[in-house]
Backbone as a ProteinNet text record, in pm:
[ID]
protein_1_A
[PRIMARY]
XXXXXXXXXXXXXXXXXXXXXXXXXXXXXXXXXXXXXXXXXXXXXXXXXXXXXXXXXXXXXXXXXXXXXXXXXXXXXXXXXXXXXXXXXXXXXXXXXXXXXXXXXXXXXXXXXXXXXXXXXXXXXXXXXXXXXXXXXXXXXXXXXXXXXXXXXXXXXXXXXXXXX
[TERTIARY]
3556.6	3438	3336.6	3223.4	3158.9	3012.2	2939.4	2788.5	2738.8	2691.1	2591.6	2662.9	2779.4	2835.6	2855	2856.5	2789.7	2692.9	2583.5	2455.6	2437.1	2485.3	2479.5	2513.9	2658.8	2746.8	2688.1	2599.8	2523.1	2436.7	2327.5	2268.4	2313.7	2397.7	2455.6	2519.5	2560	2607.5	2469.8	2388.4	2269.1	2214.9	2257.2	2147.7	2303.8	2405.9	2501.2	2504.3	2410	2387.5	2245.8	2185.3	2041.5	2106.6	2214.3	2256.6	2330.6	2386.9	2471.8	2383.7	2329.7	2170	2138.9	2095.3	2042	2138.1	2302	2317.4	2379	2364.1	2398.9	2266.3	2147.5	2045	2089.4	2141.1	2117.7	2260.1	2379	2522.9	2459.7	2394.3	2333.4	2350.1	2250.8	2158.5	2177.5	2177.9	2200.8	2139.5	2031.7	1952.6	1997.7	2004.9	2121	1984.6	2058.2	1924.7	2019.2	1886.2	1916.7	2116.1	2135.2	2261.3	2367	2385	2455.3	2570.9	2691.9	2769.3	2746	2809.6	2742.8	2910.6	2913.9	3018.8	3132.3	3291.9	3350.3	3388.6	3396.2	3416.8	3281.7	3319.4	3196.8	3265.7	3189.7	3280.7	3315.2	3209.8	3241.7	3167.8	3226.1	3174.4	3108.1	3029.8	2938.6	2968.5	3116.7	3170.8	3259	3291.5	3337.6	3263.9	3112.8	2988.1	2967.8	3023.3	2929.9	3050.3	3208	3306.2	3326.3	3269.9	3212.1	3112.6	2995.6	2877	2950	3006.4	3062.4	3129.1	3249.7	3279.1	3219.1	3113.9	3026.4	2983.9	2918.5	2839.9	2897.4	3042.1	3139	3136.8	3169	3167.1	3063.8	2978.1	2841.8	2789.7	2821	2783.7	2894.5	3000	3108.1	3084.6	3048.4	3036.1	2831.4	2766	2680.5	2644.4	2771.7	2802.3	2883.7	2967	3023.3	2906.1	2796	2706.7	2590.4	2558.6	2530.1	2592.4	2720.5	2813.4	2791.4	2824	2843.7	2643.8	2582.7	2431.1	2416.7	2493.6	2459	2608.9	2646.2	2802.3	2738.8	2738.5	2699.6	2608.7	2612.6	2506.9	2460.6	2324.9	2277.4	2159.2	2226.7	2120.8	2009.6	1883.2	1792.3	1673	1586.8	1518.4	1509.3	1477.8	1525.9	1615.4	1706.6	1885.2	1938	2035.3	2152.7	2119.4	2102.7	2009.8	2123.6	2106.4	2211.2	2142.2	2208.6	2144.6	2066.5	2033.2	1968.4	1845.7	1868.3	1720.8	1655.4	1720.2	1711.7	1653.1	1694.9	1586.9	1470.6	1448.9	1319.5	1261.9	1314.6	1169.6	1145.4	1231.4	1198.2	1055.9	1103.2	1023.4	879.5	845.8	729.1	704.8	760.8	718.7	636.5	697.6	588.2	483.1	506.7	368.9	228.4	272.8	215.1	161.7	261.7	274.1	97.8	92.2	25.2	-107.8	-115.5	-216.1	-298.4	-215.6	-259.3	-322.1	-283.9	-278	-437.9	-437	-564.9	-677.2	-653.7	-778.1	-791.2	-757.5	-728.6	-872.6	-818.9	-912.5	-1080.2	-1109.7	-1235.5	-1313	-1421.1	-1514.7	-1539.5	-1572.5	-1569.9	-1765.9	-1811.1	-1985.6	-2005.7	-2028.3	-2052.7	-2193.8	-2210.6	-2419.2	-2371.2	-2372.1	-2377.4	-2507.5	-2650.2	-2735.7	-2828.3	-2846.5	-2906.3	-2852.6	-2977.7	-3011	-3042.1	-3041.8	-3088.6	-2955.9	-2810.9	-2734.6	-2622.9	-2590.3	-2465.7	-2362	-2246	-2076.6	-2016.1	-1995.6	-1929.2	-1768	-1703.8	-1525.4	-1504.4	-1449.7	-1399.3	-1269.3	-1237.9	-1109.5	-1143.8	-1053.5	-1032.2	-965.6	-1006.2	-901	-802.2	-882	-745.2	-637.9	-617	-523.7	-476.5	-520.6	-410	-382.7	-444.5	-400.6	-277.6	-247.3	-140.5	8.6	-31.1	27.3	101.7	19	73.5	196.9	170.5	272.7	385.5	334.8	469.9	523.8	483.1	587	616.3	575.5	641.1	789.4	794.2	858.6	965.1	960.3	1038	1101.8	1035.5	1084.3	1168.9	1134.6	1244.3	1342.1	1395.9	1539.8	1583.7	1522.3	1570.6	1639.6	1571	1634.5	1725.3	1764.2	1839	1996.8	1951.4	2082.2	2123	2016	2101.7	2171.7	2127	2233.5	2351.8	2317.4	2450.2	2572.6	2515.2	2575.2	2609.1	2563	2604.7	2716	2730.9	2840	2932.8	2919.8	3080.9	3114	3030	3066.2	3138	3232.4	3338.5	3346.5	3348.4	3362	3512.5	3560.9	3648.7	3652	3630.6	3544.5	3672.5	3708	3790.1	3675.2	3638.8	3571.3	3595.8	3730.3	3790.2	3765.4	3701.6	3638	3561.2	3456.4	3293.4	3347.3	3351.5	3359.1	3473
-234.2	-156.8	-185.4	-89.1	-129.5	-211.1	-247	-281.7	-214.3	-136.3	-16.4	13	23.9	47.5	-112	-213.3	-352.8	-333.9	-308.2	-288.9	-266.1	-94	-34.4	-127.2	-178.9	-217.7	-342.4	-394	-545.7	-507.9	-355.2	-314	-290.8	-217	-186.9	-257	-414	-508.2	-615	-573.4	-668.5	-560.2	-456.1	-316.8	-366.9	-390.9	-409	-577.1	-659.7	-811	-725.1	-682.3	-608.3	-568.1	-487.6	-419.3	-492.5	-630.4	-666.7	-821.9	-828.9	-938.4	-872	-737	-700.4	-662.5	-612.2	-578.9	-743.3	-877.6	-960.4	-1013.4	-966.9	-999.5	-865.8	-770.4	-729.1	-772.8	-808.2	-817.5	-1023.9	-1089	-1136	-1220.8	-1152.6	-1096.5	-973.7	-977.6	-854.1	-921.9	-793.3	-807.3	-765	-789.6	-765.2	-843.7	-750.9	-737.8	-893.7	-937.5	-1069.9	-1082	-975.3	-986.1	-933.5	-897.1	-810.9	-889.6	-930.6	-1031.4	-952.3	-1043.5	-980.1	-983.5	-796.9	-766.3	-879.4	-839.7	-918.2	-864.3	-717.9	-600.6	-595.5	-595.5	-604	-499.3	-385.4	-347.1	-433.9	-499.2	-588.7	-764.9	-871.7	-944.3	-1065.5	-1132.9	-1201.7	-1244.2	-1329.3	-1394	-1296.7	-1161.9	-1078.5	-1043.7	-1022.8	-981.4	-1105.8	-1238.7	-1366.4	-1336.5	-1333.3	-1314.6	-1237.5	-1100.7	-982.3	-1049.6	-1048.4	-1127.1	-1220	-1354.4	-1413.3	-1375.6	-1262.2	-1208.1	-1122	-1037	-984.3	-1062.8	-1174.7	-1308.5	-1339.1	-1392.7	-1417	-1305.7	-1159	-1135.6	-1114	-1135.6	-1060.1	-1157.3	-1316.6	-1406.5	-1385.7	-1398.2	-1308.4	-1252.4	-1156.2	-1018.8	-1073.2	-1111.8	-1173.1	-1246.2	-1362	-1437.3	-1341.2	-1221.9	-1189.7	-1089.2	-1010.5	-936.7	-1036.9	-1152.2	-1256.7	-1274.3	-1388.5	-1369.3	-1218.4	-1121.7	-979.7	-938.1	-983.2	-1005.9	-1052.6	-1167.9	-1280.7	-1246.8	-1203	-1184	-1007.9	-932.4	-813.3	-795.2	-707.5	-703.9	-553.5	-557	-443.3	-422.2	-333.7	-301.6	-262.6	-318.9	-310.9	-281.4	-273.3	-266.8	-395.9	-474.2	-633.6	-689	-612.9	-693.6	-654.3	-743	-703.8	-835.4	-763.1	-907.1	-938.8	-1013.9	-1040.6	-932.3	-908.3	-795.6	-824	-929.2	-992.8	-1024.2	-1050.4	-1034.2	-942.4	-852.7	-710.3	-638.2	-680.3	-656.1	-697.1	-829.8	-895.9	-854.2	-820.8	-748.4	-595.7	-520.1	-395.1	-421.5	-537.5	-542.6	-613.5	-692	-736	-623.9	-556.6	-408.2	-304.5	-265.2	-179.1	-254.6	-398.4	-458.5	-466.3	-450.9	-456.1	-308.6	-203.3	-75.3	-46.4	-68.8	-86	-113.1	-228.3	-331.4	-208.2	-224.2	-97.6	61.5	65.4	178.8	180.4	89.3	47.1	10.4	-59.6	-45.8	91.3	184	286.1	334.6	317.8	439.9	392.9	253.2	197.9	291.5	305.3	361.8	255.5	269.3	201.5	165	199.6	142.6	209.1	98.5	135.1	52.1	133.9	101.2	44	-120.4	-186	-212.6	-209.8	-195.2	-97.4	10.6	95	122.5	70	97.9	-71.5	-121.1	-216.3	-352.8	-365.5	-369	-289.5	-331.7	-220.9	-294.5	-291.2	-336.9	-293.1	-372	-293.5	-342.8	-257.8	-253.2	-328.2	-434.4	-473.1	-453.7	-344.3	-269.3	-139.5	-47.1	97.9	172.3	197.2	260.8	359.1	429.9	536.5	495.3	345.3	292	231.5	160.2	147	248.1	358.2	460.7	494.6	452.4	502	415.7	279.2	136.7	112.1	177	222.6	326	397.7	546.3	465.1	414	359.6	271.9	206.1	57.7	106	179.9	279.7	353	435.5	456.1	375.3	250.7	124.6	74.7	91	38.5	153.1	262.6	353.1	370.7	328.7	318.8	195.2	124.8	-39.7	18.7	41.7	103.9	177.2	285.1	353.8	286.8	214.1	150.1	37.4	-16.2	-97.8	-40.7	97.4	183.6	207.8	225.3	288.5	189.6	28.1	-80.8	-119.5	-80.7	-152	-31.7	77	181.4	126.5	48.3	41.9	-75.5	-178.8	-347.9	-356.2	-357.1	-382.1	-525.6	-547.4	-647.7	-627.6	-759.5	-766.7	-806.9	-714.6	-736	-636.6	-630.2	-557.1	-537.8	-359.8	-319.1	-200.3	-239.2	-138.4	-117.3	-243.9	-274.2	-223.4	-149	-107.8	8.9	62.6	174	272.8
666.2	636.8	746.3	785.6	871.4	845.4	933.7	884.9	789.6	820.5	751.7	642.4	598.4	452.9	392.9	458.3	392.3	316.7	434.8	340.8	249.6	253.6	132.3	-21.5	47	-84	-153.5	-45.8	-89.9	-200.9	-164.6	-249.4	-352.4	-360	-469.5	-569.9	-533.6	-584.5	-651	-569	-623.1	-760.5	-774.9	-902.5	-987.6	-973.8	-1081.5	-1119.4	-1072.8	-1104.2	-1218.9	-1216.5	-1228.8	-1358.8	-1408.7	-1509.4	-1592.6	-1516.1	-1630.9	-1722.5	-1627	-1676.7	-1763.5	-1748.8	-1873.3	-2012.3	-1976.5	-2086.8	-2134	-2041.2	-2122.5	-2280.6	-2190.7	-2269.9	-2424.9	-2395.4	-2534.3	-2596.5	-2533.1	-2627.1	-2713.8	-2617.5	-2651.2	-2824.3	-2863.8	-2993.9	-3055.1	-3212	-3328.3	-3408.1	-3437.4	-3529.8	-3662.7	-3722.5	-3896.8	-4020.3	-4124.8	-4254	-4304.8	-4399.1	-4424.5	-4442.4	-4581.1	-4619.1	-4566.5	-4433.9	-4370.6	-4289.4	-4238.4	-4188.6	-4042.2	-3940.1	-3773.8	-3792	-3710.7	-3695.9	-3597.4	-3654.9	-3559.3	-3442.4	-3425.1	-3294.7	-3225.4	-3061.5	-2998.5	-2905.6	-2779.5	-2719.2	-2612.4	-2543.1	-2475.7	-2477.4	-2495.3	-2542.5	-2411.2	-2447.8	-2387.1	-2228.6	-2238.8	-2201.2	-2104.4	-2114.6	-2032.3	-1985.4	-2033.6	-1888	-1738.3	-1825.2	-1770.2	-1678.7	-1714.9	-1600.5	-1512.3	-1511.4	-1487.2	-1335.2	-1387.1	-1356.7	-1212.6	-1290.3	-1146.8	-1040.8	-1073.5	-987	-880.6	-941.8	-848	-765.5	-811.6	-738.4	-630.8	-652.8	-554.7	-440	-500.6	-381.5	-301.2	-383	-272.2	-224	-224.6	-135.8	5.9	-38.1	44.8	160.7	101.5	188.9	283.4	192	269.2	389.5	323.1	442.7	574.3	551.2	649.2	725.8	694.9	706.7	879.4	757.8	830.3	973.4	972.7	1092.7	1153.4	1131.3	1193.5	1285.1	1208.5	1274.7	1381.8	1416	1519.6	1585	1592.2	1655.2	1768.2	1673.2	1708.1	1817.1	1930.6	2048.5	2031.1	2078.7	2093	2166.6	2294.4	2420.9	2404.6	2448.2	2453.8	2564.3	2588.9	2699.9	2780.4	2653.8	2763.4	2731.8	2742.2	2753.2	2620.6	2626.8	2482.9	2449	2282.9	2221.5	2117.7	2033.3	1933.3	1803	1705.3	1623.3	1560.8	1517	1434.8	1510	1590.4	1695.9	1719.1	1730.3	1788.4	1655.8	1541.9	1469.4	1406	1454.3	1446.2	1567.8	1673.8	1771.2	1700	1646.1	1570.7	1502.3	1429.2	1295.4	1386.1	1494.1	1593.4	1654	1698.9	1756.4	1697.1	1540.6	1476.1	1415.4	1413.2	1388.7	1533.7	1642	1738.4	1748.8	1688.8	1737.2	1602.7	1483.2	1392.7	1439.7	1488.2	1546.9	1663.2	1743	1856	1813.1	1689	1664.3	1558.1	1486	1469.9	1574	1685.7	1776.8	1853.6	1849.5	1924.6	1828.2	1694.7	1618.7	1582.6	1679.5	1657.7	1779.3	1772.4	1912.9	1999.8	2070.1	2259.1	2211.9	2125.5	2060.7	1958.8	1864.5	1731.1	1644.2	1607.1	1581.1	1422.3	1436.7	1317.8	1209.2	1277.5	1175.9	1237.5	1187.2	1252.3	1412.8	1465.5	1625.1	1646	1585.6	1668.6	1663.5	1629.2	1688.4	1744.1	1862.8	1889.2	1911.7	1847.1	1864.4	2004.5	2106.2	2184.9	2184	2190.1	2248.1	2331.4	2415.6	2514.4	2539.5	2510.4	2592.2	2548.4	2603.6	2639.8	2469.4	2377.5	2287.3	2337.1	2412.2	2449.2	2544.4	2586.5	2647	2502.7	2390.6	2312.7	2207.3	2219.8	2154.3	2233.3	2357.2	2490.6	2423.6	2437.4	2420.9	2292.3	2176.9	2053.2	2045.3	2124.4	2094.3	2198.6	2317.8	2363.1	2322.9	2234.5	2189.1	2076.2	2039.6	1870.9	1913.6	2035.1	2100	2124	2143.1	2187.2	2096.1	1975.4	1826.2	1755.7	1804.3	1795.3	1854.9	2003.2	2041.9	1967.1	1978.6	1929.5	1798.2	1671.1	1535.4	1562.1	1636.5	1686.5	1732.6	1818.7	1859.4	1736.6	1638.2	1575.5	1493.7	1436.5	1364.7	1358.4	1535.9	1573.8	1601.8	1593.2	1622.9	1478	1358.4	1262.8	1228	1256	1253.5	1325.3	1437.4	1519.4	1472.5	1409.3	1388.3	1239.2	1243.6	1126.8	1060.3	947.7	850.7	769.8	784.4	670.3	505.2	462.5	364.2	261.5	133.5	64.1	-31.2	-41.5	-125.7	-252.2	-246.1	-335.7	-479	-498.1	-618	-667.4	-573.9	-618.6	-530.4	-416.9	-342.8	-361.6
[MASK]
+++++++++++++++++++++++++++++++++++++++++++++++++++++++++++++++++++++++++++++++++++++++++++++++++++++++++++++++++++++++++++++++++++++++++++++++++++++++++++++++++++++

């Protein structure tokens, strides 16, 4: 299977830990009138969710751990070099924070009249250079995402998902 259908399947394995938590909380408990005996048919009983339950666990540390490895194994070209993927997406994720940042001083004025007239705020830089600086490193954070996509499409895991997929 490849990266990007990891992902997915991680998600999807973490909303079926999510579903069976809960239906252990209701097989649980039965609420029954004082004189009523608690049935002996269940459709599925406690102890088949909890086995249920571990197996998912298992695999999705599994498949975690192989996701992991496949991160730091995986390369993907960048403007400054071929980074490991996992890197490559922590500059993604420093990039639109910079890209953010920039994009906020852009939209301050170059003098801005804080009490009345009688102080004035001045800018010590140019906004419309990081209004510039913004769109280009946004830009930058967009090939970067781009190629890790396209890198978690070619990077294969051995992973058996016949189970859930």
């Amino acid at each position: 299977m490849n990266l990007a259908d990891a992902l997915t399947l991680k998600q999807l394995l973490h909303e079926q830990i999510d579903t069976l938590t809960e239906e252990i909380e209701h097989v649980a408990f039965i609420s029954l009138e004082v004189n009523d005996s608690i049935p002996t048919i269940q459709s599925r009983s406690l102890q088949d969710i909890e086995m249920e339950l571990e197996h998912i666990r298992l695999d999705l540390r599994q498949l975690d751990r192989l996701i992991q490895e496949a991160n730091v194994q995986a390369v993907v070209e960048t403007h400054d070099g071929p980074l490991p993927l996992v890197e490559a997406i922590e500059l993604a994720i420093q990039l639109r924070v910079q890209a953010r940042l920039y994009e906020k001083l852009s939209l301050r004025p170059k003098k801005d009249y804080v009490h009345g007239v009688s102080v004035i705020k001045h800018a010590l830089y140019d906004p419309e250079l990081y209004r510039l600086k913004a769109r280009d490193i946004k830009k930058r954070a967009i090939r970067i995402e781009s190629a890790i996509q396209a890198v978690r499409y070619q990077t294969d895991i051995e992973f058996d998902a016949s189970r859930y997929m």
